[in-house]
mmCIF file of the N, C-alpha and C atoms, coordinates in Angstrom:
data_MODEL
# 
_entry.id   MODEL 
# 
loop_
_atom_site.group_PDB 
_atom_site.id 
_atom_site.type_symbol 
_atom_site.label_atom_id 
_atom_site.label_alt_id 
_atom_site.label_comp_id 
_atom_site.label_asym_id 
_atom_site.label_entity_id 
_atom_site.label_seq_id 
_atom_site.pdbx_PDB_ins_code 
_atom_site.Cartn_x 
_atom_site.Cartn_y 
_atom_site.Cartn_z 
_atom_site.occupancy 
_atom_site.B_iso_or_equiv 
_atom_site.pdbx_formal_charge 
_atom_site.auth_seq_id 
_atom_site.auth_comp_id 
_atom_site.auth_asym_id 
_atom_site.auth_atom_id 
_atom_site.pdbx_PDB_model_num 
ATOM 1   N N  . MET A 1 1  ? 111.124 11.677 63.485 1.00 0.00 ? 1  MET A N  1 
ATOM 2   C CA . MET A 1 1  ? 110.762 12.434 65.056 1.00 0.00 ? 1  MET A CA 1 
ATOM 3   C C  . MET A 1 1  ? 109.449 12.425 65.028 1.00 0.00 ? 1  MET A C  1 
ATOM 4   N N  . LYS A 1 2  ? 108.492 12.670 65.732 1.00 0.00 ? 2  LYS A N  1 
ATOM 5   C CA . LYS A 1 2  ? 106.976 13.114 66.024 1.00 0.00 ? 2  LYS A CA 1 
ATOM 6   C C  . LYS A 1 2  ? 107.674 14.553 66.239 1.00 0.00 ? 2  LYS A C  1 
ATOM 7   N N  . PRO A 1 3  ? 106.416 15.742 65.871 1.00 0.00 ? 3  PRO A N  1 
ATOM 8   C CA . PRO A 1 3  ? 106.286 16.261 66.189 1.00 0.00 ? 3  PRO A CA 1 
ATOM 9   C C  . PRO A 1 3  ? 105.759 16.870 67.779 1.00 0.00 ? 3  PRO A C  1 
ATOM 10  N N  . PRO A 1 4  ? 106.048 17.453 68.900 1.00 0.00 ? 4  PRO A N  1 
ATOM 11  C CA . PRO A 1 4  ? 105.162 17.721 70.228 1.00 0.00 ? 4  PRO A CA 1 
ATOM 12  C C  . PRO A 1 4  ? 103.974 17.707 69.861 1.00 0.00 ? 4  PRO A C  1 
ATOM 13  N N  . ILE A 1 5  ? 102.786 17.780 70.872 1.00 0.00 ? 5  ILE A N  1 
ATOM 14  C CA . ILE A 1 5  ? 101.347 17.151 71.231 1.00 0.00 ? 5  ILE A CA 1 
ATOM 15  C C  . ILE A 1 5  ? 101.244 18.654 71.653 1.00 0.00 ? 5  ILE A C  1 
ATOM 16  N N  . SER A 1 6  ? 100.455 19.405 70.737 1.00 0.00 ? 6  SER A N  1 
ATOM 17  C CA . SER A 1 6  ? 100.324 21.273 71.206 1.00 0.00 ? 6  SER A CA 1 
ATOM 18  C C  . SER A 1 6  ? 99.185  21.464 72.436 1.00 0.00 ? 6  SER A C  1 
ATOM 19  N N  . ILE A 1 7  ? 99.544  22.098 73.228 1.00 0.00 ? 7  ILE A N  1 
ATOM 20  C CA . ILE A 1 7  ? 98.575  22.049 74.655 1.00 0.00 ? 7  ILE A CA 1 
ATOM 21  C C  . ILE A 1 7  ? 98.529  23.452 74.995 1.00 0.00 ? 7  ILE A C  1 
ATOM 22  N N  . VAL A 1 8  ? 97.191  23.788 75.124 1.00 0.00 ? 8  VAL A N  1 
ATOM 23  C CA . VAL A 1 8  ? 96.556  24.681 75.711 1.00 0.00 ? 8  VAL A CA 1 
ATOM 24  C C  . VAL A 1 8  ? 96.053  24.653 76.976 1.00 0.00 ? 8  VAL A C  1 
ATOM 25  N N  . ILE A 1 9  ? 96.408  25.661 78.347 1.00 0.00 ? 9  ILE A N  1 
ATOM 26  C CA . ILE A 1 9  ? 95.689  25.452 79.393 1.00 0.00 ? 9  ILE A CA 1 
ATOM 27  C C  . ILE A 1 9  ? 94.968  26.182 79.636 1.00 0.00 ? 9  ILE A C  1 
ATOM 28  N N  . VAL A 1 10 ? 93.547  26.224 80.267 1.00 0.00 ? 10 VAL A N  1 
ATOM 29  C CA . VAL A 1 10 ? 92.839  27.709 80.508 1.00 0.00 ? 10 VAL A CA 1 
ATOM 30  C C  . VAL A 1 10 ? 92.120  27.196 81.191 1.00 0.00 ? 10 VAL A C  1 
ATOM 31  N N  . ASP A 1 11 ? 92.451  28.507 82.908 1.00 0.00 ? 11 ASP A N  1 
ATOM 32  C CA . ASP A 1 11 ? 91.942  27.762 83.855 1.00 0.00 ? 11 ASP A CA 1 
ATOM 33  C C  . ASP A 1 11 ? 91.959  29.295 84.407 1.00 0.00 ? 11 ASP A C  1 
ATOM 34  N N  . ASP A 1 12 ? 90.647  29.570 85.730 1.00 0.00 ? 12 ASP A N  1 
ATOM 35  C CA . ASP A 1 12 ? 90.710  30.428 86.122 1.00 0.00 ? 12 ASP A CA 1 
ATOM 36  C C  . ASP A 1 12 ? 91.615  30.301 87.288 1.00 0.00 ? 12 ASP A C  1 
ATOM 37  N N  . GLU A 1 13 ? 91.828  29.672 88.009 1.00 0.00 ? 13 GLU A N  1 
ATOM 38  C CA . GLU A 1 13 ? 92.131  28.865 89.541 1.00 0.00 ? 13 GLU A CA 1 
ATOM 39  C C  . GLU A 1 13 ? 93.997  29.203 88.996 1.00 0.00 ? 13 GLU A C  1 
ATOM 40  N N  . PRO A 1 14 ? 94.734  30.137 89.545 1.00 0.00 ? 14 PRO A N  1 
ATOM 41  C CA . PRO A 1 14 ? 96.072  30.010 89.433 1.00 0.00 ? 14 PRO A CA 1 
ATOM 42  C C  . PRO A 1 14 ? 97.058  28.508 89.513 1.00 0.00 ? 14 PRO A C  1 
ATOM 43  N N  . ALA A 1 15 ? 96.412  28.258 91.039 1.00 0.00 ? 15 ALA A N  1 
ATOM 44  C CA . ALA A 1 15 ? 96.702  26.884 91.353 1.00 0.00 ? 15 ALA A CA 1 
ATOM 45  C C  . ALA A 1 15 ? 96.302  26.108 90.457 1.00 0.00 ? 15 ALA A C  1 
ATOM 46  N N  . TYR A 1 16 ? 95.270  25.600 89.780 1.00 0.00 ? 16 TYR A N  1 
ATOM 47  C CA . TYR A 1 16 ? 94.987  24.618 88.864 1.00 0.00 ? 16 TYR A CA 1 
ATOM 48  C C  . TYR A 1 16 ? 95.945  24.838 87.772 1.00 0.00 ? 16 TYR A C  1 
ATOM 49  N N  . ARG A 1 17 ? 96.154  25.827 87.180 1.00 0.00 ? 17 ARG A N  1 
ATOM 50  C CA . ARG A 1 17 ? 96.689  26.122 85.961 1.00 0.00 ? 17 ARG A CA 1 
ATOM 51  C C  . ARG A 1 17 ? 98.351  25.817 86.209 1.00 0.00 ? 17 ARG A C  1 
ATOM 52  N N  . SER A 1 18 ? 98.906  25.932 87.444 1.00 0.00 ? 18 SER A N  1 
ATOM 53  C CA . SER A 1 18 ? 100.340 25.835 87.783 1.00 0.00 ? 18 SER A CA 1 
ATOM 54  C C  . SER A 1 18 ? 100.135 24.501 87.943 1.00 0.00 ? 18 SER A C  1 
ATOM 55  N N  . ALA A 1 19 ? 99.656  23.714 88.336 1.00 0.00 ? 19 ALA A N  1 
ATOM 56  C CA . ALA A 1 19 ? 99.450  21.947 88.949 1.00 0.00 ? 19 ALA A CA 1 
ATOM 57  C C  . ALA A 1 19 ? 99.500  21.426 87.311 1.00 0.00 ? 19 ALA A C  1 
ATOM 58  N N  . LEU A 1 20 ? 98.917  21.800 86.454 1.00 0.00 ? 20 LEU A N  1 
ATOM 59  C CA . LEU A 1 20 ? 98.273  21.437 85.310 1.00 0.00 ? 20 LEU A CA 1 
ATOM 60  C C  . LEU A 1 20 ? 99.694  21.784 84.298 1.00 0.00 ? 20 LEU A C  1 
ATOM 61  N N  . GLN A 1 21 ? 100.484 23.089 84.463 1.00 0.00 ? 21 GLN A N  1 
ATOM 62  C CA . GLN A 1 21 ? 101.348 22.996 83.897 1.00 0.00 ? 21 GLN A CA 1 
ATOM 63  C C  . GLN A 1 21 ? 102.813 21.983 84.201 1.00 0.00 ? 21 GLN A C  1 
ATOM 64  N N  . LYS A 1 22 ? 102.834 21.832 85.289 1.00 0.00 ? 22 LYS A N  1 
ATOM 65  C CA . LYS A 1 22 ? 103.690 21.058 85.786 1.00 0.00 ? 22 LYS A CA 1 
ATOM 66  C C  . LYS A 1 22 ? 103.887 19.643 85.509 1.00 0.00 ? 22 LYS A C  1 
ATOM 67  N N  . ALA A 1 23 ? 102.433 19.004 85.563 1.00 0.00 ? 23 ALA A N  1 
ATOM 68  C CA . ALA A 1 23 ? 102.235 17.725 85.168 1.00 0.00 ? 23 ALA A CA 1 
ATOM 69  C C  . ALA A 1 23 ? 102.272 17.586 83.479 1.00 0.00 ? 23 ALA A C  1 
ATOM 70  N N  . VAL A 1 24 ? 101.898 18.665 82.503 1.00 0.00 ? 24 VAL A N  1 
ATOM 71  C CA . VAL A 1 24 ? 102.079 18.298 81.061 1.00 0.00 ? 24 VAL A CA 1 
ATOM 72  C C  . VAL A 1 24 ? 103.751 18.687 80.998 1.00 0.00 ? 24 VAL A C  1 
ATOM 73  N N  . GLY A 1 25 ? 104.308 19.336 81.839 1.00 0.00 ? 25 GLY A N  1 
ATOM 74  C CA . GLY A 1 25 ? 105.605 19.639 81.662 1.00 0.00 ? 25 GLY A CA 1 
ATOM 75  C C  . GLY A 1 25 ? 106.467 18.430 82.094 1.00 0.00 ? 25 GLY A C  1 
ATOM 76  N N  . THR A 1 26 ? 106.267 17.250 82.750 1.00 0.00 ? 26 THR A N  1 
ATOM 77  C CA . THR A 1 26 ? 106.880 16.151 82.568 1.00 0.00 ? 26 THR A CA 1 
ATOM 78  C C  . THR A 1 26 ? 106.900 15.319 81.708 1.00 0.00 ? 26 THR A C  1 
ATOM 79  N N  . MET A 1 27 ? 105.598 15.700 80.527 1.00 0.00 ? 27 MET A N  1 
ATOM 80  C CA . MET A 1 27 ? 105.750 14.869 79.403 1.00 0.00 ? 27 MET A CA 1 
ATOM 81  C C  . MET A 1 27 ? 106.530 15.562 78.076 1.00 0.00 ? 27 MET A C  1 
ATOM 82  N N  . PRO A 1 28 ? 107.752 14.616 77.801 1.00 0.00 ? 28 PRO A N  1 
ATOM 83  C CA . PRO A 1 28 ? 108.472 15.108 76.748 1.00 0.00 ? 28 PRO A CA 1 
ATOM 84  C C  . PRO A 1 28 ? 107.925 15.281 75.690 1.00 0.00 ? 28 PRO A C  1 
ATOM 85  N N  . GLU A 1 29 ? 107.158 14.339 75.254 1.00 0.00 ? 29 GLU A N  1 
ATOM 86  C CA . GLU A 1 29 ? 106.139 14.127 74.103 1.00 0.00 ? 29 GLU A CA 1 
ATOM 87  C C  . GLU A 1 29 ? 105.274 15.344 74.115 1.00 0.00 ? 29 GLU A C  1 
ATOM 88  N N  . CYS A 1 30 ? 104.831 16.393 74.825 1.00 0.00 ? 30 CYS A N  1 
ATOM 89  C CA . CYS A 1 30 ? 104.015 17.336 74.900 1.00 0.00 ? 30 CYS A CA 1 
ATOM 90  C C  . CYS A 1 30 ? 104.737 18.605 75.371 1.00 0.00 ? 30 CYS A C  1 
ATOM 91  N N  . GLU A 1 31 ? 104.440 19.915 74.500 1.00 0.00 ? 31 GLU A N  1 
ATOM 92  C CA . GLU A 1 31 ? 104.627 21.065 74.779 1.00 0.00 ? 31 GLU A CA 1 
ATOM 93  C C  . GLU A 1 31 ? 103.354 22.346 74.801 1.00 0.00 ? 31 GLU A C  1 
ATOM 94  N N  . ILE A 1 32 ? 103.551 22.998 75.551 1.00 0.00 ? 32 ILE A N  1 
ATOM 95  C CA . ILE A 1 32 ? 102.382 23.887 76.308 1.00 0.00 ? 32 ILE A CA 1 
ATOM 96  C C  . ILE A 1 32 ? 102.594 25.337 75.170 1.00 0.00 ? 32 ILE A C  1 
ATOM 97  N N  . LEU A 1 33 ? 101.205 25.563 74.484 1.00 0.00 ? 33 LEU A N  1 
ATOM 98  C CA . LEU A 1 33 ? 101.948 26.385 73.677 1.00 0.00 ? 33 LEU A CA 1 
ATOM 99  C C  . LEU A 1 33 ? 101.293 28.220 74.832 1.00 0.00 ? 33 LEU A C  1 
ATOM 100 N N  . ALA A 1 34 ? 100.579 27.892 75.447 1.00 0.00 ? 34 ALA A N  1 
ATOM 101 C CA . ALA A 1 34 ? 99.542  28.465 76.153 1.00 0.00 ? 34 ALA A CA 1 
ATOM 102 C C  . ALA A 1 34 ? 99.178  28.314 77.638 1.00 0.00 ? 34 ALA A C  1 
ATOM 103 N N  . VAL A 1 35 ? 99.152  29.249 78.167 1.00 0.00 ? 35 VAL A N  1 
ATOM 104 C CA . VAL A 1 35 ? 98.635  29.172 79.599 1.00 0.00 ? 35 VAL A CA 1 
ATOM 105 C C  . VAL A 1 35 ? 97.849  30.261 79.815 1.00 0.00 ? 35 VAL A C  1 
ATOM 106 N N  . CYS A 1 36 ? 96.651  30.334 79.821 1.00 0.00 ? 36 CYS A N  1 
ATOM 107 C CA . CYS A 1 36 ? 95.040  30.988 79.868 1.00 0.00 ? 36 CYS A CA 1 
ATOM 108 C C  . CYS A 1 36 ? 94.332  31.377 80.839 1.00 0.00 ? 36 CYS A C  1 
ATOM 109 N N  . LYS A 1 37 ? 93.703  32.762 81.656 1.00 0.00 ? 37 LYS A N  1 
ATOM 110 C CA . LYS A 1 37 ? 93.460  32.671 82.626 1.00 0.00 ? 37 LYS A CA 1 
ATOM 111 C C  . LYS A 1 37 ? 91.869  32.954 82.523 1.00 0.00 ? 37 LYS A C  1 
ATOM 112 N N  . ASP A 1 38 ? 90.756  32.464 81.657 1.00 0.00 ? 38 ASP A N  1 
ATOM 113 C CA . ASP A 1 38 ? 89.428  32.545 81.203 1.00 0.00 ? 38 ASP A CA 1 
ATOM 114 C C  . ASP A 1 38 ? 89.408  32.271 79.851 1.00 0.00 ? 38 ASP A C  1 
ATOM 115 N N  . GLY A 1 39 ? 87.855  31.616 79.371 1.00 0.00 ? 39 GLY A N  1 
ATOM 116 C CA . GLY A 1 39 ? 87.935  31.672 78.176 1.00 0.00 ? 39 GLY A CA 1 
ATOM 117 C C  . GLY A 1 39 ? 88.022  32.528 76.977 1.00 0.00 ? 39 GLY A C  1 
ATOM 118 N N  . GLU A 1 40 ? 87.287  33.667 77.230 1.00 0.00 ? 40 GLU A N  1 
ATOM 119 C CA . GLU A 1 40 ? 87.986  34.705 76.409 1.00 0.00 ? 40 GLU A CA 1 
ATOM 120 C C  . GLU A 1 40 ? 89.096  34.420 75.826 1.00 0.00 ? 40 GLU A C  1 
ATOM 121 N N  . GLU A 1 41 ? 90.378  34.897 76.681 1.00 0.00 ? 41 GLU A N  1 
ATOM 122 C CA . GLU A 1 41 ? 91.991  34.822 76.949 1.00 0.00 ? 41 GLU A CA 1 
ATOM 123 C C  . GLU A 1 41 ? 92.234  33.626 75.687 1.00 0.00 ? 41 GLU A C  1 
ATOM 124 N N  . GLY A 1 42 ? 91.337  32.489 76.222 1.00 0.00 ? 42 GLY A N  1 
ATOM 125 C CA . GLY A 1 42 ? 92.051  31.025 75.789 1.00 0.00 ? 42 GLY A CA 1 
ATOM 126 C C  . GLY A 1 42 ? 91.422  31.068 74.382 1.00 0.00 ? 42 GLY A C  1 
ATOM 127 N N  . LEU A 1 43 ? 90.115  31.595 74.111 1.00 0.00 ? 43 LEU A N  1 
ATOM 128 C CA . LEU A 1 43 ? 89.826  31.434 72.794 1.00 0.00 ? 43 LEU A CA 1 
ATOM 129 C C  . LEU A 1 43 ? 90.274  32.003 72.027 1.00 0.00 ? 43 LEU A C  1 
ATOM 130 N N  . GLN A 1 44 ? 90.647  33.731 72.068 1.00 0.00 ? 44 GLN A N  1 
ATOM 131 C CA . GLN A 1 44 ? 91.944  34.116 71.370 1.00 0.00 ? 44 GLN A CA 1 
ATOM 132 C C  . GLN A 1 44 ? 93.155  33.744 70.952 1.00 0.00 ? 44 GLN A C  1 
ATOM 133 N N  . PHE A 1 45 ? 93.688  33.282 72.100 1.00 0.00 ? 45 PHE A N  1 
ATOM 134 C CA . PHE A 1 45 ? 94.686  32.491 71.509 1.00 0.00 ? 45 PHE A CA 1 
ATOM 135 C C  . PHE A 1 45 ? 94.228  30.924 70.349 1.00 0.00 ? 45 PHE A C  1 
ATOM 136 N N  . CYS A 1 46 ? 93.422  30.234 70.796 1.00 0.00 ? 46 CYS A N  1 
ATOM 137 C CA . CYS A 1 46 ? 93.218  29.260 69.853 1.00 0.00 ? 46 CYS A CA 1 
ATOM 138 C C  . CYS A 1 46 ? 93.059  29.527 68.316 1.00 0.00 ? 46 CYS A C  1 
ATOM 139 N N  . LEU A 1 47 ? 92.536  30.688 68.408 1.00 0.00 ? 47 LEU A N  1 
ATOM 140 C CA . LEU A 1 47 ? 91.749  30.985 67.106 1.00 0.00 ? 47 LEU A CA 1 
ATOM 141 C C  . LEU A 1 47 ? 93.049  31.376 66.170 1.00 0.00 ? 47 LEU A C  1 
ATOM 142 N N  . ASN A 1 48 ? 93.779  31.735 66.624 1.00 0.00 ? 48 ASN A N  1 
ATOM 143 C CA . ASN A 1 48 ? 95.686  32.360 66.601 1.00 0.00 ? 48 ASN A CA 1 
ATOM 144 C C  . ASN A 1 48 ? 96.094  30.938 65.810 1.00 0.00 ? 48 ASN A C  1 
ATOM 145 N N  . THR A 1 49 ? 95.993  30.273 67.082 1.00 0.00 ? 49 THR A N  1 
ATOM 146 C CA . THR A 1 49 ? 97.575  29.159 67.101 1.00 0.00 ? 49 THR A CA 1 
ATOM 147 C C  . THR A 1 49 ? 96.510  28.151 67.089 1.00 0.00 ? 49 THR A C  1 
ATOM 148 N N  . PRO A 1 50 ? 95.757  27.202 66.690 1.00 0.00 ? 50 PRO A N  1 
ATOM 149 C CA . PRO A 1 50 ? 95.276  26.273 67.664 1.00 0.00 ? 50 PRO A CA 1 
ATOM 150 C C  . PRO A 1 50 ? 95.962  24.763 68.014 1.00 0.00 ? 50 PRO A C  1 
ATOM 151 N N  . PRO A 1 51 ? 95.910  24.370 69.474 1.00 0.00 ? 51 PRO A N  1 
ATOM 152 C CA . PRO A 1 51 ? 96.658  23.499 69.806 1.00 0.00 ? 51 PRO A CA 1 
ATOM 153 C C  . PRO A 1 51 ? 95.959  22.247 69.169 1.00 0.00 ? 51 PRO A C  1 
ATOM 154 N N  . ASP A 1 52 ? 96.820  20.895 69.722 1.00 0.00 ? 52 ASP A N  1 
ATOM 155 C CA . ASP A 1 52 ? 96.157  19.531 69.473 1.00 0.00 ? 52 ASP A CA 1 
ATOM 156 C C  . ASP A 1 52 ? 95.017  19.260 70.728 1.00 0.00 ? 52 ASP A C  1 
ATOM 157 N N  . VAL A 1 53 ? 95.388  19.936 71.838 1.00 0.00 ? 53 VAL A N  1 
ATOM 158 C CA . VAL A 1 53 ? 94.870  19.388 73.056 1.00 0.00 ? 53 VAL A CA 1 
ATOM 159 C C  . VAL A 1 53 ? 94.704  20.938 73.601 1.00 0.00 ? 53 VAL A C  1 
ATOM 160 N N  . LEU A 1 54 ? 93.067  20.837 74.369 1.00 0.00 ? 54 LEU A N  1 
ATOM 161 C CA . LEU A 1 54 ? 92.865  22.200 74.895 1.00 0.00 ? 54 LEU A CA 1 
ATOM 162 C C  . LEU A 1 54 ? 92.639  21.678 76.190 1.00 0.00 ? 54 LEU A C  1 
ATOM 163 N N  . LEU A 1 55 ? 93.514  21.738 77.345 1.00 0.00 ? 55 LEU A N  1 
ATOM 164 C CA . LEU A 1 55 ? 92.772  21.575 78.737 1.00 0.00 ? 55 LEU A CA 1 
ATOM 165 C C  . LEU A 1 55 ? 92.496  22.443 80.100 1.00 0.00 ? 55 LEU A C  1 
ATOM 166 N N  . THR A 1 56 ? 90.513  22.742 79.732 1.00 0.00 ? 56 THR A N  1 
ATOM 167 C CA . THR A 1 56 ? 89.868  23.648 80.518 1.00 0.00 ? 56 THR A CA 1 
ATOM 168 C C  . THR A 1 56 ? 89.341  23.376 81.292 1.00 0.00 ? 56 THR A C  1 
ATOM 169 N N  . ASP A 1 57 ? 89.005  24.777 81.879 1.00 0.00 ? 57 ASP A N  1 
ATOM 170 C CA . ASP A 1 57 ? 88.009  24.286 82.786 1.00 0.00 ? 57 ASP A CA 1 
ATOM 171 C C  . ASP A 1 57 ? 86.491  24.605 82.573 1.00 0.00 ? 57 ASP A C  1 
ATOM 172 N N  . VAL A 1 58 ? 85.395  24.168 83.013 1.00 0.00 ? 58 VAL A N  1 
ATOM 173 C CA . VAL A 1 58 ? 84.409  24.587 82.665 1.00 0.00 ? 58 VAL A CA 1 
ATOM 174 C C  . VAL A 1 58 ? 83.470  25.567 83.226 1.00 0.00 ? 58 VAL A C  1 
ATOM 175 N N  . ASN A 1 59 ? 83.563  25.950 84.339 1.00 0.00 ? 59 ASN A N  1 
ATOM 176 C CA . ASN A 1 59 ? 83.180  26.930 84.947 1.00 0.00 ? 59 ASN A CA 1 
ATOM 177 C C  . ASN A 1 59 ? 84.132  28.535 85.605 1.00 0.00 ? 59 ASN A C  1 
ATOM 178 N N  . MET A 1 60 ? 83.907  29.219 84.573 1.00 0.00 ? 60 MET A N  1 
ATOM 179 C CA . MET A 1 60 ? 85.021  30.296 84.449 1.00 0.00 ? 60 MET A CA 1 
ATOM 180 C C  . MET A 1 60 ? 84.204  31.424 84.520 1.00 0.00 ? 60 MET A C  1 
ATOM 181 N N  . PRO A 1 61 ? 85.109  32.898 84.887 1.00 0.00 ? 61 PRO A N  1 
ATOM 182 C CA . PRO A 1 61 ? 84.127  34.154 84.548 1.00 0.00 ? 61 PRO A CA 1 
ATOM 183 C C  . PRO A 1 61 ? 84.239  34.721 83.362 1.00 0.00 ? 61 PRO A C  1 
ATOM 184 N N  . ARG A 1 62 ? 83.875  35.548 82.982 1.00 0.00 ? 62 ARG A N  1 
ATOM 185 C CA . ARG A 1 62 ? 83.393  36.215 81.243 1.00 0.00 ? 62 ARG A CA 1 
ATOM 186 C C  . ARG A 1 62 ? 83.092  34.858 80.957 1.00 0.00 ? 62 ARG A C  1 
ATOM 187 N N  . MET A 1 63 ? 83.905  33.804 80.534 1.00 0.00 ? 63 MET A N  1 
ATOM 188 C CA . MET A 1 63 ? 83.256  33.009 79.273 1.00 0.00 ? 63 MET A CA 1 
ATOM 189 C C  . MET A 1 63 ? 83.690  31.474 79.817 1.00 0.00 ? 63 MET A C  1 
ATOM 190 N N  . ASP A 1 64 ? 82.502  30.855 80.180 1.00 0.00 ? 64 ASP A N  1 
ATOM 191 C CA . ASP A 1 64 ? 82.817  29.382 80.469 1.00 0.00 ? 64 ASP A CA 1 
ATOM 192 C C  . ASP A 1 64 ? 83.393  28.694 79.404 1.00 0.00 ? 64 ASP A C  1 
ATOM 193 N N  . GLY A 1 65 ? 83.985  27.511 79.720 1.00 0.00 ? 65 GLY A N  1 
ATOM 194 C CA . GLY A 1 65 ? 84.800  26.759 79.108 1.00 0.00 ? 65 GLY A CA 1 
ATOM 195 C C  . GLY A 1 65 ? 83.999  25.420 78.158 1.00 0.00 ? 65 GLY A C  1 
ATOM 196 N N  . VAL A 1 66 ? 82.747  26.046 78.232 1.00 0.00 ? 66 VAL A N  1 
ATOM 197 C CA . VAL A 1 66 ? 81.835  24.967 77.378 1.00 0.00 ? 66 VAL A CA 1 
ATOM 198 C C  . VAL A 1 66 ? 81.572  26.072 76.194 1.00 0.00 ? 66 VAL A C  1 
ATOM 199 N N  . GLU A 1 67 ? 81.397  27.525 76.497 1.00 0.00 ? 67 GLU A N  1 
ATOM 200 C CA . GLU A 1 67 ? 80.995  28.413 75.230 1.00 0.00 ? 67 GLU A CA 1 
ATOM 201 C C  . GLU A 1 67 ? 82.270  29.050 74.830 1.00 0.00 ? 67 GLU A C  1 
ATOM 202 N N  . MET A 1 68 ? 83.939  28.733 75.171 1.00 0.00 ? 68 MET A N  1 
ATOM 203 C CA . MET A 1 68 ? 84.748  28.648 74.433 1.00 0.00 ? 68 MET A CA 1 
ATOM 204 C C  . MET A 1 68 ? 85.023  27.542 73.356 1.00 0.00 ? 68 MET A C  1 
ATOM 205 N N  . LEU A 1 69 ? 84.568  26.347 73.773 1.00 0.00 ? 69 LEU A N  1 
ATOM 206 C CA . LEU A 1 69 ? 84.448  25.256 72.820 1.00 0.00 ? 69 LEU A CA 1 
ATOM 207 C C  . LEU A 1 69 ? 83.188  25.777 71.644 1.00 0.00 ? 69 LEU A C  1 
# 
C-alpha cells in the first residue's frame, strides 16, 4: 500500500481553509498534515515537516504565498 499524499493548507480566510480541508478530507489517498493561517505559520511548519503538496493562497498578511514558496 502506498503512503498517503501529505498536504499542508495555507490560507488567511477561514472559509477557504475549511472548504479545502473538507475537499481534501474526501480523498482517501491524501492526509492533511497542517492547516495554517498565513505564510509565516506555513513556512515554519513546512521547514520542520515538508509536505508532498502545498495548497496556498497568494495574497495573505505577514507573508504572502509567493514569498513563502
